[in-house]
PDB file of C-alpha atoms in Angstrom:
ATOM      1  CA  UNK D   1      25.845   3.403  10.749  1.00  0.00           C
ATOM      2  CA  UNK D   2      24.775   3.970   7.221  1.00  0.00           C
ATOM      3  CA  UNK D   3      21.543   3.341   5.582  1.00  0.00           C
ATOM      4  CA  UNK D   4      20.861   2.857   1.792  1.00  0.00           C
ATOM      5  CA  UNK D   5      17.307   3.264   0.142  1.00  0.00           C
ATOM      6  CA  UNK D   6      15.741   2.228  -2.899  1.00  0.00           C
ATOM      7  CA  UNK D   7      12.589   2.322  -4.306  1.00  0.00           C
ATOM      8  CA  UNK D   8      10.351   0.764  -6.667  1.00  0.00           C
ATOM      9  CA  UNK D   9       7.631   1.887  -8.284  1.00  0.00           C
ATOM     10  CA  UNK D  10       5.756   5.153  -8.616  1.00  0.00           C
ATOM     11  CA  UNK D  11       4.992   7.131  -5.494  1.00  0.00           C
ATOM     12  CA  UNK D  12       2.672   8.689  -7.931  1.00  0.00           C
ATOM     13  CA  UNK D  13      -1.046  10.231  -6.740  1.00  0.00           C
ATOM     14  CA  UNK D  14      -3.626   7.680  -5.844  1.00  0.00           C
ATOM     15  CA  UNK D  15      -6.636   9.161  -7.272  1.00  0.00           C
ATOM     16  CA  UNK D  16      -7.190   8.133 -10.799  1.00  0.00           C
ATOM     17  CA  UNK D  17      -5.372   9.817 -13.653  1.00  0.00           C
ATOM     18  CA  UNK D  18      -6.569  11.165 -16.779  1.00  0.00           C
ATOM     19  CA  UNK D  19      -7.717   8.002 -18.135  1.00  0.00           C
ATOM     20  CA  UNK D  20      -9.436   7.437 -14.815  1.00  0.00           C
ATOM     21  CA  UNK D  21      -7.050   4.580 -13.635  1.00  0.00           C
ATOM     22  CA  UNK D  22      -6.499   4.633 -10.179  1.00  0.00           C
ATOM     23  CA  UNK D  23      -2.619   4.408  -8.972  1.00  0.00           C
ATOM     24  CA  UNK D  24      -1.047   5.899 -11.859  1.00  0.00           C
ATOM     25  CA  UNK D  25      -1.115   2.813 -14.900  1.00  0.00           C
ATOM     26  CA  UNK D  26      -1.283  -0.031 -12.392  1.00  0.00           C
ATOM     27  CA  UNK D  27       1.327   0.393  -9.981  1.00  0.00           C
ATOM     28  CA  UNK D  28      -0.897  -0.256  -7.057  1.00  0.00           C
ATOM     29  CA  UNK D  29       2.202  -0.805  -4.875  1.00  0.00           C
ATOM     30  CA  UNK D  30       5.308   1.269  -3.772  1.00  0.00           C
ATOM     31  CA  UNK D  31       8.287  -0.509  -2.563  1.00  0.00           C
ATOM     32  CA  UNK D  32      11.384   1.403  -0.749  1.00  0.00           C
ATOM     33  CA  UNK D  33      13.764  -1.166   0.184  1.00  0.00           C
ATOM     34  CA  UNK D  34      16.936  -0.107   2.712  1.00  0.00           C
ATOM     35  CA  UNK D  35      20.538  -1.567   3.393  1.00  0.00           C
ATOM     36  CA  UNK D  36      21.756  -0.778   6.857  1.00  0.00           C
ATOM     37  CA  UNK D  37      24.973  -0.682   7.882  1.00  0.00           C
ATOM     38  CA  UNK D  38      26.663  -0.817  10.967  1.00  0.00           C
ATOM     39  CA  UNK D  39      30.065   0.703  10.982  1.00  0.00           C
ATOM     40  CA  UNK D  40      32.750   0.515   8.307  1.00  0.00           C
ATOM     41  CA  UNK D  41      33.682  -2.866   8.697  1.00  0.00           C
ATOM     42  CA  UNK D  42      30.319  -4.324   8.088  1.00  0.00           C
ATOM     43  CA  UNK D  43      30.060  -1.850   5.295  1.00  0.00           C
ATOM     44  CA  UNK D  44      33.417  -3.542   3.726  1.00  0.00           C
ATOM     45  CA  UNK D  45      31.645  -7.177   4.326  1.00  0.00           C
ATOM     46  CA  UNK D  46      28.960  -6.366   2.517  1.00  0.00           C
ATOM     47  CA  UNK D  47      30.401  -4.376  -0.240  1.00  0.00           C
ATOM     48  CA  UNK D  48      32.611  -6.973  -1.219  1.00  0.00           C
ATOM     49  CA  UNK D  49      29.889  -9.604  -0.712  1.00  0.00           C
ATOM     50  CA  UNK D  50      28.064  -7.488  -3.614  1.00  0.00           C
ATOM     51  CA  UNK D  51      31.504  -6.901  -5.618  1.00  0.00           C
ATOM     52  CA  UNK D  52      31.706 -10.461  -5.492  1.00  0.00           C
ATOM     53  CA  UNK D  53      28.059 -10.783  -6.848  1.00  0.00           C
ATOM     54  CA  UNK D  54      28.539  -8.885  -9.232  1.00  0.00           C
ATOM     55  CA  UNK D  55      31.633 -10.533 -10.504  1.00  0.00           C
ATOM     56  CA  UNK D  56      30.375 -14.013 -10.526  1.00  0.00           C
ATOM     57  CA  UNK D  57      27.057 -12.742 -12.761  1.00  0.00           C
ATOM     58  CA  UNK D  58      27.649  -9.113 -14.507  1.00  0.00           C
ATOM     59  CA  UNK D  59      31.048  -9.056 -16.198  1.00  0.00           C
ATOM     60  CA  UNK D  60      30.992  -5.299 -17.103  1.00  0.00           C
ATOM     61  CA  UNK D  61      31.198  -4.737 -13.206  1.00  0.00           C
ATOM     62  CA  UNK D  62      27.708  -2.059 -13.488  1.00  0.00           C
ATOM     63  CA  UNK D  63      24.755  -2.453 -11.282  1.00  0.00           C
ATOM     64  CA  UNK D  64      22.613  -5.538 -11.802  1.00  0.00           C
ATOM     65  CA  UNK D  65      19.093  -3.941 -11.871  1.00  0.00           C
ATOM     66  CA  UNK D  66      16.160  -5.386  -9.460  1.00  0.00           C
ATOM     67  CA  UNK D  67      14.041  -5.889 -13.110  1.00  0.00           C
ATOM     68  CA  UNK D  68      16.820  -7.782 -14.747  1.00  0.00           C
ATOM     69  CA  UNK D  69      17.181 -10.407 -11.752  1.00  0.00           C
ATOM     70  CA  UNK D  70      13.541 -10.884 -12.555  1.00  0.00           C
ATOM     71  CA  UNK D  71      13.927 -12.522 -15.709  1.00  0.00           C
ATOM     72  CA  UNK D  72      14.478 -16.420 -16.807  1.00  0.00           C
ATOM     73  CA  UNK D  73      17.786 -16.215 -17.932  1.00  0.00           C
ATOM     74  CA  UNK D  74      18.736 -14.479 -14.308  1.00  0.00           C
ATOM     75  CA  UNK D  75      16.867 -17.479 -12.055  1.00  0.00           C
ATOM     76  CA  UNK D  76      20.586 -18.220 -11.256  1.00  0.00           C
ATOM     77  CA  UNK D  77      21.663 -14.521  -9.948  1.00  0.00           C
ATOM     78  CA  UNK D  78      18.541 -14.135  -8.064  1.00  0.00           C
ATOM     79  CA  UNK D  79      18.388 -17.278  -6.255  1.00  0.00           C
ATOM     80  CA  UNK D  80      22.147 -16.762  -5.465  1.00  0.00           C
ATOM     81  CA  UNK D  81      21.519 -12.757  -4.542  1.00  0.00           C
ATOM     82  CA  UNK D  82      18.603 -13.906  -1.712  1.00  0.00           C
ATOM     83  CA  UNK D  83      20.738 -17.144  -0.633  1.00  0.00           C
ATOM     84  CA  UNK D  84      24.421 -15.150   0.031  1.00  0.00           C
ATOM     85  CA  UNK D  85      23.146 -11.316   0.130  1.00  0.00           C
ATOM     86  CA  UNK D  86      19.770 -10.637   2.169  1.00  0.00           C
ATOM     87  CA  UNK D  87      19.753 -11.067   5.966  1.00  0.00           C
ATOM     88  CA  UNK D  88      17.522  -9.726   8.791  1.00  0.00           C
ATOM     89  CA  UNK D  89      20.308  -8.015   9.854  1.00  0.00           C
ATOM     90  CA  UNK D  90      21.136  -5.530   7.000  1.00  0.00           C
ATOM     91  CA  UNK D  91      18.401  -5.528   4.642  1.00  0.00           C
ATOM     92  CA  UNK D  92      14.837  -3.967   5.393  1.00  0.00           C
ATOM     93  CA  UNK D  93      11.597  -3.579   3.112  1.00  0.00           C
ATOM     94  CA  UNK D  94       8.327  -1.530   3.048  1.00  0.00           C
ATOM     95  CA  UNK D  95       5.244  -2.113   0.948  1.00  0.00           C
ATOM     96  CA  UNK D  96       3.205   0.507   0.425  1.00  0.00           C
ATOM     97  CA  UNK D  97      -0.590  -0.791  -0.995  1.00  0.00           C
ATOM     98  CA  UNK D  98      -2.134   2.686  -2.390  1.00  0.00           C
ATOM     99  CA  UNK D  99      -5.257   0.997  -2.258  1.00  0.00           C
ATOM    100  CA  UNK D 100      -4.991  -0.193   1.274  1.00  0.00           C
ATOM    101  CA  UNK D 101      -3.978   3.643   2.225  1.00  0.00           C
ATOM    102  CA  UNK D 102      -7.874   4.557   0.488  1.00  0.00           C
ATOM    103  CA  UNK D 103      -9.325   1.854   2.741  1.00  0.00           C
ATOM    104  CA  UNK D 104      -8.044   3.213   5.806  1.00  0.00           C
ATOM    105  CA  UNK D 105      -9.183   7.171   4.864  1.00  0.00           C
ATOM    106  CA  UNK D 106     -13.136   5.307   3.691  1.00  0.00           C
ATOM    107  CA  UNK D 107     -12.658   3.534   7.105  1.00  0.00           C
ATOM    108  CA  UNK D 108     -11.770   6.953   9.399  1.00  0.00           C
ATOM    109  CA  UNK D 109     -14.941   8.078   7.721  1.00  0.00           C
ATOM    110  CA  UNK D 110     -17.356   5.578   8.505  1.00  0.00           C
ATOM    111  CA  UNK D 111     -15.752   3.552  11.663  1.00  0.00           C
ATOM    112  CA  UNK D 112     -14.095   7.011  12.859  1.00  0.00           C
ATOM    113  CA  UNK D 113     -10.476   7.168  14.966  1.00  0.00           C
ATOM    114  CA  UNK D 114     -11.966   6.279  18.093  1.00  0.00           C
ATOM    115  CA  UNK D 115     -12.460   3.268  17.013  1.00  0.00           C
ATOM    116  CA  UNK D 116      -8.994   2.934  15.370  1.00  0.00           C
ATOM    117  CA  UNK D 117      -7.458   3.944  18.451  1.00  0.00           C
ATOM    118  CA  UNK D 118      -9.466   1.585  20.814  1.00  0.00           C
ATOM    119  CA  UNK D 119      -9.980  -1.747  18.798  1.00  0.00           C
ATOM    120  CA  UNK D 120      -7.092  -1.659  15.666  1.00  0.00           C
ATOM    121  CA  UNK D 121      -6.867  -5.431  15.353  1.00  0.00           C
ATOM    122  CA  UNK D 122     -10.665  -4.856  14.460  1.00  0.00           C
ATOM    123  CA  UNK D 123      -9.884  -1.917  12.438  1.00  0.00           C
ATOM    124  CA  UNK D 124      -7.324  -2.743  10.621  1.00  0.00           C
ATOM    125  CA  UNK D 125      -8.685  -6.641   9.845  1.00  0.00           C
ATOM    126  CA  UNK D 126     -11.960  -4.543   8.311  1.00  0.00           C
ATOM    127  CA  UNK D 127      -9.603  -2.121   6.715  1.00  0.00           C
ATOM    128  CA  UNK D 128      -7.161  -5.082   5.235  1.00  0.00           C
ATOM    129  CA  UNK D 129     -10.987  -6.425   4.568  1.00  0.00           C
ATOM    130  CA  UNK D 130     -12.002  -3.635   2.633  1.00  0.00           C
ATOM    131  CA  UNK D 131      -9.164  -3.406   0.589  1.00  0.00           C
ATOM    132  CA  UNK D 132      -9.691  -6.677  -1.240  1.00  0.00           C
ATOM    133  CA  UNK D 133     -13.281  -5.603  -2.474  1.00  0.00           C
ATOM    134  CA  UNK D 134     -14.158  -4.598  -6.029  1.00  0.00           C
ATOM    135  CA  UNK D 135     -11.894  -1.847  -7.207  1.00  0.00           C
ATOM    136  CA  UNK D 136     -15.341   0.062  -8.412  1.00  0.00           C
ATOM    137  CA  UNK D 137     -15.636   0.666  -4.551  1.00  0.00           C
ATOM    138  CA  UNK D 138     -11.984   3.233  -4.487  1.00  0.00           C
ATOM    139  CA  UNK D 139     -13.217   4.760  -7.781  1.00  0.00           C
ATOM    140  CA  UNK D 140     -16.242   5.701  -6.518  1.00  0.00           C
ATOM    141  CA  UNK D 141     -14.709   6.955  -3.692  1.00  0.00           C
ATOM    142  CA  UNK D 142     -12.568   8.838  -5.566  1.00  0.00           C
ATOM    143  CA  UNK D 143     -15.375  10.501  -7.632  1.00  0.00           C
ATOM    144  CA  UNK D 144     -17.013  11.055  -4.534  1.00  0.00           C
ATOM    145  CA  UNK D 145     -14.407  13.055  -2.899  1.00  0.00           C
ATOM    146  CA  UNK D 146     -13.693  15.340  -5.598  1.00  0.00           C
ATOM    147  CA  UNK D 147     -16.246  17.557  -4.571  1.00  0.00           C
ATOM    148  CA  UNK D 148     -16.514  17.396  -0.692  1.00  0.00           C
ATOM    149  CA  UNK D 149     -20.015  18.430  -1.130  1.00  0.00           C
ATOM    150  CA  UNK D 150     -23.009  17.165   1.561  1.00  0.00           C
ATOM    151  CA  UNK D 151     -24.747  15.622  -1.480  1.00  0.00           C
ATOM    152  CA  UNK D 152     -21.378  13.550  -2.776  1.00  0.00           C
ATOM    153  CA  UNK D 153     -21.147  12.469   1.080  1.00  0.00           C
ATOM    154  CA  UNK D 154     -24.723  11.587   0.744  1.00  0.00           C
ATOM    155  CA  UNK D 155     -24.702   9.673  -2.141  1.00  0.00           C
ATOM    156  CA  UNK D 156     -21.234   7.524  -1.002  1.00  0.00           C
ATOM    157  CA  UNK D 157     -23.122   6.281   2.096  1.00  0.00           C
ATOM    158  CA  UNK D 158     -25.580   5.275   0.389  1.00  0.00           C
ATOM    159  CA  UNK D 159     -23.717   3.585  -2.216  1.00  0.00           C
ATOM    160  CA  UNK D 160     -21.403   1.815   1.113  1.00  0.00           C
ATOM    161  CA  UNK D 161     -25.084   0.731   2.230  1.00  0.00           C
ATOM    162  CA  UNK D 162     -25.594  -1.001  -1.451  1.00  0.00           C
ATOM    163  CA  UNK D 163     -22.039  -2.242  -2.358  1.00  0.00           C
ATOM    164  CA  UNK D 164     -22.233  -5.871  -2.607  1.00  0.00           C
ATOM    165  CA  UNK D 165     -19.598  -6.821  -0.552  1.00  0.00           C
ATOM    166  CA  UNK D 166     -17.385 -10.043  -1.016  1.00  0.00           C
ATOM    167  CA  UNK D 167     -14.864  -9.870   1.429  1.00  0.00           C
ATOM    168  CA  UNK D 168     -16.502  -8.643   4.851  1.00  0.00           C
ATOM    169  CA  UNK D 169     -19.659 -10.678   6.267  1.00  0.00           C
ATOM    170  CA  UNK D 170     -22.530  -8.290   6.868  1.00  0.00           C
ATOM    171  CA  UNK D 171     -22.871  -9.544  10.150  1.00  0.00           C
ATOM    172  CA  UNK D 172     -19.928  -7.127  11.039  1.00  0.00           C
ATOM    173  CA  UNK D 173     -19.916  -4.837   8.261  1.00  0.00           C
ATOM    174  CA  UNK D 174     -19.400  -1.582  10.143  1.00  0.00           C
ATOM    175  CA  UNK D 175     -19.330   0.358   7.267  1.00  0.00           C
ATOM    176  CA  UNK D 176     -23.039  -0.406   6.210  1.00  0.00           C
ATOM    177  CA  UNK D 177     -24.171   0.444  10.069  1.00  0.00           C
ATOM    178  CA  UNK D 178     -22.068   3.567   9.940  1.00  0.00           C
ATOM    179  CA  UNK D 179     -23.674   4.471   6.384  1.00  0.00           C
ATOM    180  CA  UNK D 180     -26.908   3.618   7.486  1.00  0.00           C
ATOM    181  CA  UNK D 181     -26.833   5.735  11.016  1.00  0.00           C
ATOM    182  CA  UNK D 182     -25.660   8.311   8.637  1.00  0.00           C
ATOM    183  CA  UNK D 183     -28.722   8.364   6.282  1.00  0.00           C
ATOM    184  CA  UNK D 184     -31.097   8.025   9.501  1.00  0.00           C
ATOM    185  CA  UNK D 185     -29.440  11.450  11.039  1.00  0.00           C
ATOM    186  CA  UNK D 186     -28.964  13.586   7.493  1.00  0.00           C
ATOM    187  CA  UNK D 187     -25.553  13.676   9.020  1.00  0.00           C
ATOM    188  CA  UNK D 188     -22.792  13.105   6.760  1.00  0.00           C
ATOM    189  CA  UNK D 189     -19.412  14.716   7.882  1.00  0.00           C
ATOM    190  CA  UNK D 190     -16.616  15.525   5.298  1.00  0.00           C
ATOM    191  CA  UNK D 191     -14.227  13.279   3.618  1.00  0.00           C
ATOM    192  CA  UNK D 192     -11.118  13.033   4.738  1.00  0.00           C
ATOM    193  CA  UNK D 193      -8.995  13.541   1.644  1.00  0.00           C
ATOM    194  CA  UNK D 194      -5.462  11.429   0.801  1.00  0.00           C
ATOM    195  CA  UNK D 195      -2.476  13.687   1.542  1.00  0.00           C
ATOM    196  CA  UNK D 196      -1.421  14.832  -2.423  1.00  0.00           C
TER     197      UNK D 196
END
């Protein structure tokens, strides 16, 4: 067995850069694609199904970049590459939202791990939830954390009690009844920061 990766995208830091963008110029996602193989004749097949790819659209015989499929005059390559290349079998992908990752570290803080651990359908629906609201919500979050300080903790559940939400109904918004026990108990534990 051999396995092939490839990624796309900037791993990059999530936390806003200099210019105070979050995920490094807009590349919110990070993509590591993988080719696995299973012994040396099904790494033959699928070598020659590429040399044969490659053959029928890149004369010069060099690698047909993922961006250059991507473009008009390529609609022919790429529809050809998923119809007679990708299977189940071989070919495995993993998208990495950066923004998702902050939603799950606000969500630790205010729903906690138990509740991860015990309910994650819930968790992670709230979490997928929370990722769709107003990017203001991870910047502030961001700004928040920078200084793990009791009155930055403060202020962010405060703000989570105010943030007018779009995508989660109030009726279950556990972040505002996490935020707002919080507040009523002056207890306000420390961020849990992203992993650098």
């Amino acid at each position: 067995m051999k396995i092939y990766f490839d990624e796309s995208g900037n791993t990059g830091c999530i936390l806003p850069n200099k210019n105070g963008d979050l995920y490094n110029d807009n590349q919110r996602f990070f993509v590591l694609a993988g080719v696995i193989t299973h012994g040396e004749e099904d790494e033959k097949f699928l070598r020659q199904k590429y040399a044969d790819f490659l053959s029928k659209f890149k004369s010069d015989g060099k690698e047909l970049k993922g961006s250059d499929l991507l473009t008009r005059k390529n609609n022919d390559a790429l529809l050809y590459f998923i119809e007679n290349l990708l299977d189940t079998e071989h070919f495995y992908i993993c998208c990495y939202d950066k923004i998702f990752y902050l939603a799950t570290l606000i969500s630790e803080h205010f729903i906690g791990l138990e509740m991860r651990n015990e309910y994650p359908l819930l968790y992670y629906r709230l979490a997928s939830a929370l990722s769709r609201e107003d990017i203001t919500l991870f910047e502030t979050y961001c700004q928040a954390i920078d200084n793990n300080s009791e009155d930055n903790r403060k202020n962010f559940a405060d703000y989570i009690l105010r943030f007018p939400y779009q995508k989660i109904d109030d009726c279950i918004n556990l972040y505002k009844i996490s935020a707002k026990q919080m507040l009523d108990d002056n207890n306000f534990p420390p961020f849990l920061l992203p992993e650098q």
